[in-house]
């Protein structure tokens, strides 16, 4: 754990000294030029903002910016003016006369070993000009001064930083070493030793938490065995789901096998010419109907898979549930009449917000299931009262196990009836999944007194 001490120590040294070095580098490379640029910009701004009328009255000195301004009239003073003499020291001696009216020229002269003088001459008219000068310390003088200050500061700062880094590193590393010891004990299932940290900081709270964790782990070891048993149970449940998927795929194959076999059989018979001429049209009708059956199976499988994965896109609409029930029930009036079913329909007005397509799917599957499995008593009830829809049909006795299995995909209470009425065994599975997606309470029970299978949905 000494590595922690050294890492903290070096990190503190670097983090403390690097900003000082960075500040010095910035001052060394940029401060002198930056100050000179500011002075030049200030000179230009002052000259531009100065009114010639004020300057004609006398020279102006800006004590805040240390800028000296002067008015020049070449007709009165000729070219013996001090500023013309200064500008004439530059290499291009004709450049002054070439300054356009309204334009200016700036030169920097080293008139001393410490400072530079920045001169500016702005031509106002053919014979008039404004001259300005500002003094600035040489950049190398400023960088040299910064270096001296930095050296003097470092003589005191480096030992102080070293001592403080050592003290802080020791203070921070000792609790970490204690925490490392405690965590090692916990990793080795040794829960006997606790640690005490005096400082009331994050490390103290971490130590307290580790102590609590150590105590809790003692208690939780027993619970781990229980969790292992629970995990075994969950794995068994996952295996059951996997087995269910395998059975689902087998059931799909079984459902499609019958219509495919019928279609193939009749096609082979047509190819072999063994079907009488007067039966050919009927044969085509059978093949077509079996194709419709296969299409219905595939559509129901797709609907089931979407509802099973909860990937149904719901678009709630405000609608009257009574009207929706009547609309769907009207499609079954012919089947109800042909089977001589006694229909009892009592519907109250009820306004709800629900996905219209999902509602139609639920109602169609419930009505199809009830009509398909109605027994010889031929009783069917569709009742909407107090926000609850009840679809019930007279039925042979259904055990609790059968009622539970009816929600499994491809489970059929009576395979011959399903085949006759085009069922796929997915209707109630789809209804169950949709109701769960819509978060509606439902139940499917068998009324022993009335001998009815009763499906209820609570809409309010």
Short mmCIF file of N, CA and C in Angstrom, two decimals, residues 246-393:
data_model
loop_
_atom_site.label_atom_id
_atom_site.label_comp_id
_atom_site.label_asym_id
_atom_site.label_seq_id
_atom_site.Cartn_x
_atom_site.Cartn_y
_atom_site.Cartn_z
N UNK A 246 -40.56 -24.36 -27.87
CA UNK A 246 -40.38 -25.53 -28.74
C UNK A 246 -41.74 -26.15 -29.07
N UNK A 247 -42.58 -26.28 -28.04
CA UNK A 247 -43.92 -26.82 -28.27
C UNK A 247 -44.72 -25.91 -29.20
N UNK A 248 -44.51 -24.58 -29.04
CA UNK A 248 -45.21 -23.63 -29.90
C UNK A 248 -44.84 -23.85 -31.36
N UNK A 249 -43.54 -24.04 -31.63
CA UNK A 249 -43.11 -24.28 -33.01
C UNK A 249 -43.67 -25.59 -33.53
N UNK A 250 -43.70 -26.60 -32.67
CA UNK A 250 -44.28 -27.87 -33.10
C UNK A 250 -45.77 -27.71 -33.40
N UNK A 251 -46.45 -26.91 -32.55
CA UNK A 251 -47.88 -26.71 -32.75
C UNK A 251 -48.15 -25.97 -34.07
N UNK A 252 -47.26 -25.00 -34.39
CA UNK A 252 -47.42 -24.31 -35.68
C UNK A 252 -47.33 -25.30 -36.83
N UNK A 253 -46.32 -26.18 -36.74
CA UNK A 253 -46.18 -27.19 -37.79
C UNK A 253 -47.39 -28.09 -37.88
N UNK A 254 -47.93 -28.44 -36.70
CA UNK A 254 -49.10 -29.31 -36.68
C UNK A 254 -50.32 -28.61 -37.29
N UNK A 255 -50.49 -27.32 -36.96
CA UNK A 255 -51.64 -26.58 -37.47
C UNK A 255 -51.57 -26.42 -38.99
N UNK A 256 -50.38 -26.19 -39.50
CA UNK A 256 -50.24 -26.00 -40.95
C UNK A 256 -50.21 -27.31 -41.72
N UNK A 257 -49.91 -28.40 -41.00
CA UNK A 257 -49.78 -29.69 -41.68
C UNK A 257 -51.09 -30.13 -42.32
N UNK A 258 -52.21 -29.96 -41.61
CA UNK A 258 -53.50 -30.45 -42.13
C UNK A 258 -53.91 -29.73 -43.40
N UNK A 259 -53.97 -28.37 -43.44
CA UNK A 259 -54.36 -27.73 -44.71
C UNK A 259 -53.37 -27.99 -45.84
N UNK A 260 -52.07 -28.08 -45.50
CA UNK A 260 -51.08 -28.36 -46.54
C UNK A 260 -51.30 -29.75 -47.12
N UNK A 261 -51.56 -30.72 -46.23
CA UNK A 261 -51.79 -32.09 -46.70
C UNK A 261 -53.03 -32.16 -47.59
N UNK A 262 -54.09 -31.44 -47.20
CA UNK A 262 -55.31 -31.44 -48.01
C UNK A 262 -55.05 -30.82 -49.38
N UNK A 263 -54.37 -29.66 -49.38
CA UNK A 263 -54.07 -28.99 -50.66
C UNK A 263 -53.21 -29.87 -51.55
N UNK A 264 -52.14 -30.47 -50.97
CA UNK A 264 -51.26 -31.33 -51.76
C UNK A 264 -52.01 -32.54 -52.31
N UNK A 265 -52.88 -33.12 -51.46
CA UNK A 265 -53.63 -34.30 -51.90
C UNK A 265 -54.53 -34.00 -53.08
N UNK A 266 -55.25 -32.91 -53.00
CA UNK A 266 -56.16 -32.57 -54.10
C UNK A 266 -55.40 -32.16 -55.36
N UNK A 267 -54.26 -31.45 -55.19
CA UNK A 267 -53.46 -31.07 -56.36
C UNK A 267 -52.92 -32.31 -57.07
N UNK A 268 -52.43 -33.30 -56.30
CA UNK A 268 -51.95 -34.55 -56.91
C UNK A 268 -53.08 -35.28 -57.62
N UNK A 269 -54.27 -35.25 -57.00
CA UNK A 269 -55.41 -35.92 -57.63
C UNK A 269 -55.77 -35.23 -58.94
N UNK A 270 -55.70 -33.88 -58.95
CA UNK A 270 -55.98 -33.15 -60.19
C UNK A 270 -54.94 -33.47 -61.26
N UNK A 271 -53.68 -33.54 -60.83
CA UNK A 271 -52.62 -33.84 -61.80
C UNK A 271 -52.75 -35.25 -62.37
N UNK A 272 -53.19 -36.18 -61.52
CA UNK A 272 -53.33 -37.57 -61.98
C UNK A 272 -54.64 -37.79 -62.73
N UNK A 273 -55.52 -36.79 -62.72
CA UNK A 273 -56.78 -36.89 -63.45
C UNK A 273 -57.77 -37.88 -62.88
N UNK A 274 -57.71 -38.14 -61.56
CA UNK A 274 -58.61 -39.12 -60.95
C UNK A 274 -59.88 -38.48 -60.39
N UNK A 275 -59.95 -37.14 -60.44
CA UNK A 275 -61.15 -36.46 -59.95
C UNK A 275 -62.12 -36.29 -61.12
N UNK A 276 -63.37 -36.70 -60.94
CA UNK A 276 -64.36 -36.56 -62.02
C UNK A 276 -64.51 -35.10 -62.43
N UNK A 277 -64.91 -34.90 -63.66
CA UNK A 277 -65.04 -33.56 -64.21
C UNK A 277 -66.03 -32.71 -63.42
N UNK A 278 -67.10 -33.34 -62.97
CA UNK A 278 -68.12 -32.58 -62.24
C UNK A 278 -67.70 -32.24 -60.82
N UNK A 279 -66.56 -32.82 -60.34
CA UNK A 279 -66.08 -32.54 -58.98
C UNK A 279 -64.92 -31.54 -58.96
N UNK A 280 -64.45 -31.16 -60.16
CA UNK A 280 -63.26 -30.29 -60.21
C UNK A 280 -63.53 -28.93 -59.58
N UNK A 281 -64.66 -28.33 -59.88
CA UNK A 281 -64.97 -27.01 -59.32
C UNK A 281 -65.05 -27.07 -57.80
N UNK A 282 -65.65 -28.14 -57.29
CA UNK A 282 -65.72 -28.33 -55.84
C UNK A 282 -64.32 -28.49 -55.26
N UNK A 283 -63.45 -29.19 -56.00
CA UNK A 283 -62.07 -29.40 -55.54
C UNK A 283 -61.32 -28.08 -55.43
N UNK A 284 -61.49 -27.23 -56.45
CA UNK A 284 -60.85 -25.91 -56.40
C UNK A 284 -61.35 -25.11 -55.20
N UNK A 285 -62.62 -25.24 -54.90
CA UNK A 285 -63.18 -24.53 -53.75
C UNK A 285 -62.56 -25.01 -52.46
N UNK A 286 -62.35 -26.35 -52.36
CA UNK A 286 -61.73 -26.91 -51.15
C UNK A 286 -60.30 -26.39 -51.01
N UNK A 287 -59.55 -26.41 -52.13
CA UNK A 287 -58.16 -25.93 -52.09
C UNK A 287 -58.11 -24.46 -51.68
N UNK A 288 -59.03 -23.66 -52.22
CA UNK A 288 -59.08 -22.23 -51.89
C UNK A 288 -59.38 -22.02 -50.41
N UNK A 289 -60.36 -22.77 -49.89
CA UNK A 289 -60.73 -22.63 -48.48
C UNK A 289 -59.58 -23.02 -47.56
N UNK A 290 -58.84 -24.08 -47.95
CA UNK A 290 -57.69 -24.49 -47.14
C UNK A 290 -56.60 -23.42 -47.18
N UNK A 291 -56.44 -22.76 -48.33
CA UNK A 291 -55.49 -21.64 -48.40
C UNK A 291 -55.91 -20.50 -47.49
N UNK A 292 -57.23 -20.22 -47.47
CA UNK A 292 -57.74 -19.20 -46.55
C UNK A 292 -57.45 -19.59 -45.11
N UNK A 293 -57.61 -20.88 -44.80
CA UNK A 293 -57.33 -21.37 -43.44
C UNK A 293 -55.87 -21.13 -43.08
N UNK A 294 -54.97 -21.46 -44.01
CA UNK A 294 -53.54 -21.25 -43.75
C UNK A 294 -53.24 -19.77 -43.54
N UNK A 295 -53.85 -18.92 -44.36
CA UNK A 295 -53.65 -17.48 -44.22
C UNK A 295 -54.13 -16.99 -42.86
N UNK A 296 -55.29 -17.52 -42.40
CA UNK A 296 -55.82 -17.13 -41.10
C UNK A 296 -54.88 -17.58 -39.98
N UNK A 297 -54.33 -18.78 -40.13
CA UNK A 297 -53.40 -19.28 -39.12
C UNK A 297 -52.17 -18.36 -39.03
N UNK A 298 -51.61 -18.00 -40.19
CA UNK A 298 -50.41 -17.15 -40.21
C UNK A 298 -50.73 -15.78 -39.61
N UNK A 299 -51.88 -15.20 -39.96
CA UNK A 299 -52.26 -13.90 -39.41
C UNK A 299 -52.41 -13.97 -37.89
N UNK A 300 -53.05 -15.03 -37.42
CA UNK A 300 -53.22 -15.18 -35.97
C UNK A 300 -51.89 -15.38 -35.26
N UNK A 301 -50.97 -16.11 -35.93
CA UNK A 301 -49.65 -16.30 -35.33
C UNK A 301 -48.94 -14.96 -35.22
N UNK A 302 -48.99 -14.14 -36.27
CA UNK A 302 -48.36 -12.82 -36.24
C UNK A 302 -48.97 -11.95 -35.15
N UNK A 303 -50.30 -11.98 -35.05
CA UNK A 303 -50.97 -11.19 -34.01
C UNK A 303 -50.56 -11.67 -32.63
N UNK A 304 -50.51 -12.99 -32.45
CA UNK A 304 -50.13 -13.55 -31.15
C UNK A 304 -48.71 -13.14 -30.78
N UNK A 305 -47.77 -13.24 -31.73
CA UNK A 305 -46.38 -12.91 -31.43
C UNK A 305 -46.22 -11.44 -31.06
N UNK A 306 -46.96 -10.56 -31.76
CA UNK A 306 -46.89 -9.13 -31.42
C UNK A 306 -47.42 -8.88 -30.02
N UNK A 307 -48.55 -9.50 -29.69
CA UNK A 307 -49.12 -9.28 -28.36
C UNK A 307 -48.29 -9.96 -27.29
N UNK A 308 -47.67 -11.08 -27.62
CA UNK A 308 -46.84 -11.79 -26.65
C UNK A 308 -45.61 -10.96 -26.30
N UNK A 309 -45.01 -10.29 -27.30
CA UNK A 309 -43.82 -9.47 -27.07
C UNK A 309 -44.16 -8.05 -26.64
N UNK A 310 -45.46 -7.76 -26.50
CA UNK A 310 -45.92 -6.42 -26.08
C UNK A 310 -45.43 -5.33 -27.05
N UNK A 311 -45.39 -5.66 -28.35
CA UNK A 311 -44.95 -4.70 -29.37
C UNK A 311 -46.12 -4.14 -30.17
N UNK A 312 -47.32 -4.22 -29.62
CA UNK A 312 -48.50 -3.72 -30.33
C UNK A 312 -48.52 -2.20 -30.25
N UNK A 313 -48.71 -1.55 -31.39
CA UNK A 313 -48.83 -0.08 -31.41
C UNK A 313 -50.28 0.30 -31.12
N UNK A 314 -50.52 0.91 -29.98
CA UNK A 314 -51.87 1.27 -29.56
C UNK A 314 -52.14 2.74 -29.85
N UNK A 315 -53.30 3.01 -30.45
CA UNK A 315 -53.73 4.38 -30.71
C UNK A 315 -55.10 4.57 -30.05
N UNK A 316 -55.13 5.08 -28.82
CA UNK A 316 -56.41 5.22 -28.11
C UNK A 316 -57.38 6.14 -28.86
N UNK A 317 -58.64 5.73 -28.90
CA UNK A 317 -59.72 6.53 -29.48
C UNK A 317 -60.87 6.59 -28.49
N UNK A 318 -61.59 7.70 -28.54
CA UNK A 318 -62.79 7.81 -27.71
C UNK A 318 -63.96 7.21 -28.48
N UNK A 319 -64.57 6.15 -27.92
CA UNK A 319 -65.66 5.49 -28.63
C UNK A 319 -66.70 4.96 -27.65
N UNK A 320 -67.85 4.62 -28.20
CA UNK A 320 -68.95 4.06 -27.41
C UNK A 320 -68.82 2.55 -27.44
N UNK A 321 -68.62 1.93 -26.27
CA UNK A 321 -68.40 0.49 -26.20
C UNK A 321 -69.64 -0.28 -26.64
N UNK A 322 -70.80 0.24 -26.31
CA UNK A 322 -72.04 -0.44 -26.72
C UNK A 322 -72.12 -0.55 -28.23
N UNK A 323 -71.84 0.54 -28.93
CA UNK A 323 -71.89 0.53 -30.40
C UNK A 323 -70.85 -0.43 -30.98
N UNK A 324 -69.66 -0.45 -30.37
CA UNK A 324 -68.60 -1.34 -30.86
C UNK A 324 -69.01 -2.80 -30.70
N UNK A 325 -69.63 -3.14 -29.56
CA UNK A 325 -70.08 -4.52 -29.33
C UNK A 325 -71.16 -4.90 -30.34
N UNK A 326 -72.12 -4.01 -30.53
CA UNK A 326 -73.20 -4.30 -31.49
C UNK A 326 -72.65 -4.47 -32.90
N UNK A 327 -71.69 -3.63 -33.26
CA UNK A 327 -71.09 -3.72 -34.60
C UNK A 327 -70.42 -5.07 -34.81
N UNK A 328 -69.67 -5.53 -33.81
CA UNK A 328 -68.98 -6.81 -33.95
C UNK A 328 -69.95 -7.99 -33.86
N UNK A 329 -70.96 -7.86 -33.02
CA UNK A 329 -71.90 -8.96 -32.83
C UNK A 329 -72.77 -9.17 -34.07
N UNK A 330 -73.02 -8.11 -34.82
CA UNK A 330 -73.85 -8.22 -36.03
C UNK A 330 -73.23 -9.17 -37.05
N UNK A 331 -71.89 -9.28 -37.05
CA UNK A 331 -71.23 -10.15 -38.01
C UNK A 331 -71.51 -11.63 -37.73
N UNK A 332 -71.97 -11.94 -36.52
CA UNK A 332 -72.19 -13.34 -36.14
C UNK A 332 -73.67 -13.71 -36.11
N UNK A 333 -74.54 -12.80 -36.54
CA UNK A 333 -75.98 -13.08 -36.47
C UNK A 333 -76.37 -14.29 -37.31
N UNK A 334 -75.73 -14.44 -38.50
CA UNK A 334 -76.05 -15.59 -39.35
C UNK A 334 -75.63 -16.89 -38.69
N UNK A 335 -74.42 -16.94 -38.10
CA UNK A 335 -73.97 -18.15 -37.40
C UNK A 335 -74.88 -18.46 -36.22
N UNK A 336 -75.28 -17.40 -35.49
CA UNK A 336 -76.16 -17.60 -34.34
C UNK A 336 -77.50 -18.16 -34.78
N UNK A 337 -78.03 -17.64 -35.89
CA UNK A 337 -79.33 -18.12 -36.39
C UNK A 337 -79.22 -19.55 -36.91
N UNK A 338 -78.15 -19.86 -37.64
CA UNK A 338 -77.99 -21.20 -38.19
C UNK A 338 -77.83 -22.26 -37.10
N UNK A 339 -77.22 -21.90 -35.99
CA UNK A 339 -77.03 -22.86 -34.90
C UNK A 339 -78.17 -22.82 -33.88
N UNK A 340 -79.18 -21.97 -34.17
CA UNK A 340 -80.34 -21.84 -33.27
C UNK A 340 -79.92 -21.46 -31.85
N UNK A 341 -78.99 -20.54 -31.75
CA UNK A 341 -78.51 -20.11 -30.44
C UNK A 341 -79.44 -19.04 -29.89
N UNK A 342 -79.79 -19.18 -28.62
CA UNK A 342 -80.63 -18.20 -27.94
C UNK A 342 -79.72 -17.09 -27.39
N UNK A 343 -79.75 -15.92 -28.02
CA UNK A 343 -78.86 -14.82 -27.65
C UNK A 343 -79.57 -13.86 -26.71
N UNK A 344 -78.91 -13.58 -25.58
CA UNK A 344 -79.38 -12.57 -24.64
C UNK A 344 -78.36 -11.43 -24.67
N UNK A 345 -78.81 -10.25 -25.12
CA UNK A 345 -77.90 -9.11 -25.27
C UNK A 345 -78.46 -7.92 -24.50
N UNK A 346 -77.75 -7.51 -23.46
CA UNK A 346 -78.14 -6.36 -22.65
C UNK A 346 -76.93 -5.43 -22.53
N UNK A 347 -77.03 -4.26 -23.15
CA UNK A 347 -75.88 -3.36 -23.22
C UNK A 347 -76.24 -1.97 -22.72
N UNK A 348 -75.41 -1.47 -21.80
CA UNK A 348 -75.54 -0.09 -21.34
C UNK A 348 -74.58 0.80 -22.13
N UNK A 349 -74.94 2.08 -22.24
CA UNK A 349 -74.02 3.02 -22.89
C UNK A 349 -72.78 3.21 -22.02
N UNK A 350 -71.61 3.17 -22.67
CA UNK A 350 -70.36 3.36 -21.94
C UNK A 350 -69.33 3.98 -22.89
N UNK A 351 -68.83 5.17 -22.52
CA UNK A 351 -67.80 5.84 -23.31
C UNK A 351 -66.43 5.49 -22.74
N UNK A 352 -65.53 5.04 -23.61
CA UNK A 352 -64.18 4.66 -23.16
C UNK A 352 -63.15 5.17 -24.17
N UNK A 353 -61.89 5.20 -23.71
CA UNK A 353 -60.75 5.51 -24.59
C UNK A 353 -59.94 4.24 -24.75
N UNK A 354 -59.87 3.71 -25.97
CA UNK A 354 -59.21 2.44 -26.20
C UNK A 354 -58.81 2.34 -27.67
N UNK A 355 -57.83 1.49 -27.95
CA UNK A 355 -57.44 1.24 -29.34
C UNK A 355 -58.54 0.45 -30.03
N UNK A 356 -59.08 1.01 -31.11
CA UNK A 356 -60.24 0.40 -31.78
C UNK A 356 -59.89 -0.98 -32.34
N UNK A 357 -58.73 -1.11 -32.97
CA UNK A 357 -58.36 -2.39 -33.59
C UNK A 357 -58.19 -3.47 -32.53
N UNK A 358 -57.54 -3.13 -31.42
CA UNK A 358 -57.35 -4.10 -30.34
C UNK A 358 -58.70 -4.53 -29.76
N UNK A 359 -59.62 -3.56 -29.59
CA UNK A 359 -60.95 -3.89 -29.06
C UNK A 359 -61.69 -4.84 -30.00
N UNK A 360 -61.65 -4.59 -31.30
CA UNK A 360 -62.33 -5.46 -32.26
C UNK A 360 -61.73 -6.87 -32.23
N UNK A 361 -60.41 -6.95 -32.11
CA UNK A 361 -59.76 -8.27 -32.04
C UNK A 361 -60.23 -9.03 -30.81
N UNK A 362 -60.32 -8.35 -29.68
CA UNK A 362 -60.77 -9.00 -28.43
C UNK A 362 -62.21 -9.48 -28.58
N UNK A 363 -63.10 -8.60 -29.05
CA UNK A 363 -64.52 -8.96 -29.16
C UNK A 363 -64.72 -10.09 -30.16
N UNK A 364 -64.06 -10.01 -31.31
CA UNK A 364 -64.22 -11.06 -32.33
C UNK A 364 -63.79 -12.42 -31.81
N UNK A 365 -62.68 -12.47 -31.09
CA UNK A 365 -62.20 -13.75 -30.56
C UNK A 365 -63.12 -14.28 -29.47
N UNK A 366 -63.63 -13.39 -28.63
CA UNK A 366 -64.55 -13.84 -27.57
C UNK A 366 -65.85 -14.37 -28.17
N UNK A 367 -66.41 -13.66 -29.15
CA UNK A 367 -67.66 -14.12 -29.77
C UNK A 367 -67.45 -15.43 -30.53
N UNK A 368 -66.33 -15.53 -31.27
CA UNK A 368 -66.03 -16.76 -32.00
C UNK A 368 -65.89 -17.94 -31.04
N UNK A 369 -65.18 -17.72 -29.94
CA UNK A 369 -64.97 -18.79 -28.97
C UNK A 369 -66.29 -19.23 -28.34
N UNK A 370 -67.13 -18.25 -27.98
CA UNK A 370 -68.41 -18.58 -27.33
C UNK A 370 -69.33 -19.33 -28.28
N UNK A 371 -69.42 -18.90 -29.55
CA UNK A 371 -70.28 -19.58 -30.52
C UNK A 371 -69.75 -20.97 -30.84
N UNK A 372 -68.43 -21.10 -30.91
CA UNK A 372 -67.83 -22.40 -31.25
C UNK A 372 -68.09 -23.44 -30.16
N UNK A 373 -68.00 -23.05 -28.90
CA UNK A 373 -68.06 -24.02 -27.80
C UNK A 373 -69.40 -24.04 -27.07
N UNK A 374 -70.42 -23.37 -27.60
CA UNK A 374 -71.73 -23.45 -26.96
C UNK A 374 -72.22 -24.90 -27.00
N UNK A 375 -72.82 -25.37 -25.91
CA UNK A 375 -73.25 -26.78 -25.87
C UNK A 375 -74.65 -26.92 -26.44
N UNK A 376 -75.26 -28.07 -26.20
CA UNK A 376 -76.58 -28.35 -26.79
C UNK A 376 -77.68 -27.45 -26.24
N UNK A 377 -77.45 -26.81 -25.09
CA UNK A 377 -78.46 -25.88 -24.56
C UNK A 377 -78.52 -24.59 -25.38
N UNK A 378 -77.45 -24.31 -26.11
CA UNK A 378 -77.42 -23.20 -27.08
C UNK A 378 -77.83 -21.86 -26.45
N UNK A 379 -77.15 -21.50 -25.38
CA UNK A 379 -77.39 -20.22 -24.70
C UNK A 379 -76.15 -19.33 -24.83
N UNK A 380 -76.38 -18.09 -25.20
CA UNK A 380 -75.28 -17.13 -25.33
C UNK A 380 -75.72 -15.79 -24.73
N UNK A 381 -74.85 -15.23 -23.86
CA UNK A 381 -75.16 -13.96 -23.21
C UNK A 381 -74.04 -12.96 -23.47
N UNK A 382 -74.43 -11.75 -23.87
CA UNK A 382 -73.49 -10.63 -23.99
C UNK A 382 -74.08 -9.47 -23.20
N UNK A 383 -73.46 -9.18 -22.04
CA UNK A 383 -74.03 -8.20 -21.11
C UNK A 383 -72.97 -7.16 -20.77
N UNK A 384 -73.32 -5.89 -20.90
CA UNK A 384 -72.46 -4.77 -20.51
C UNK A 384 -73.20 -3.97 -19.44
N UNK A 385 -72.68 -4.05 -18.22
CA UNK A 385 -73.35 -3.40 -17.09
C UNK A 385 -72.31 -2.94 -16.08
N UNK A 386 -72.49 -1.71 -15.58
CA UNK A 386 -71.60 -1.15 -14.55
C UNK A 386 -70.13 -1.21 -14.97
N UNK A 387 -69.87 -0.93 -16.25
CA UNK A 387 -68.49 -0.89 -16.72
C UNK A 387 -67.85 -2.25 -16.91
N UNK A 388 -68.64 -3.32 -16.84
CA UNK A 388 -68.09 -4.67 -16.99
C UNK A 388 -68.78 -5.40 -18.14
N UNK A 389 -67.97 -5.98 -19.04
CA UNK A 389 -68.50 -6.78 -20.15
C UNK A 389 -68.43 -8.26 -19.77
N UNK A 390 -69.55 -8.95 -20.00
CA UNK A 390 -69.61 -10.39 -19.71
C UNK A 390 -70.06 -11.12 -20.97
N UNK A 391 -69.21 -12.04 -21.45
CA UNK A 391 -69.55 -12.91 -22.58
C UNK A 391 -69.61 -14.33 -22.04
N UNK A 392 -70.81 -14.92 -22.05
CA UNK A 392 -71.00 -16.24 -21.44
C UNK A 392 -71.76 -17.14 -22.40
N UNK A 393 -71.42 -18.42 -22.36
CA UNK A 393 -72.14 -19.40 -23.18
C UNK A 393 -72.36 -20.67 -22.37
#
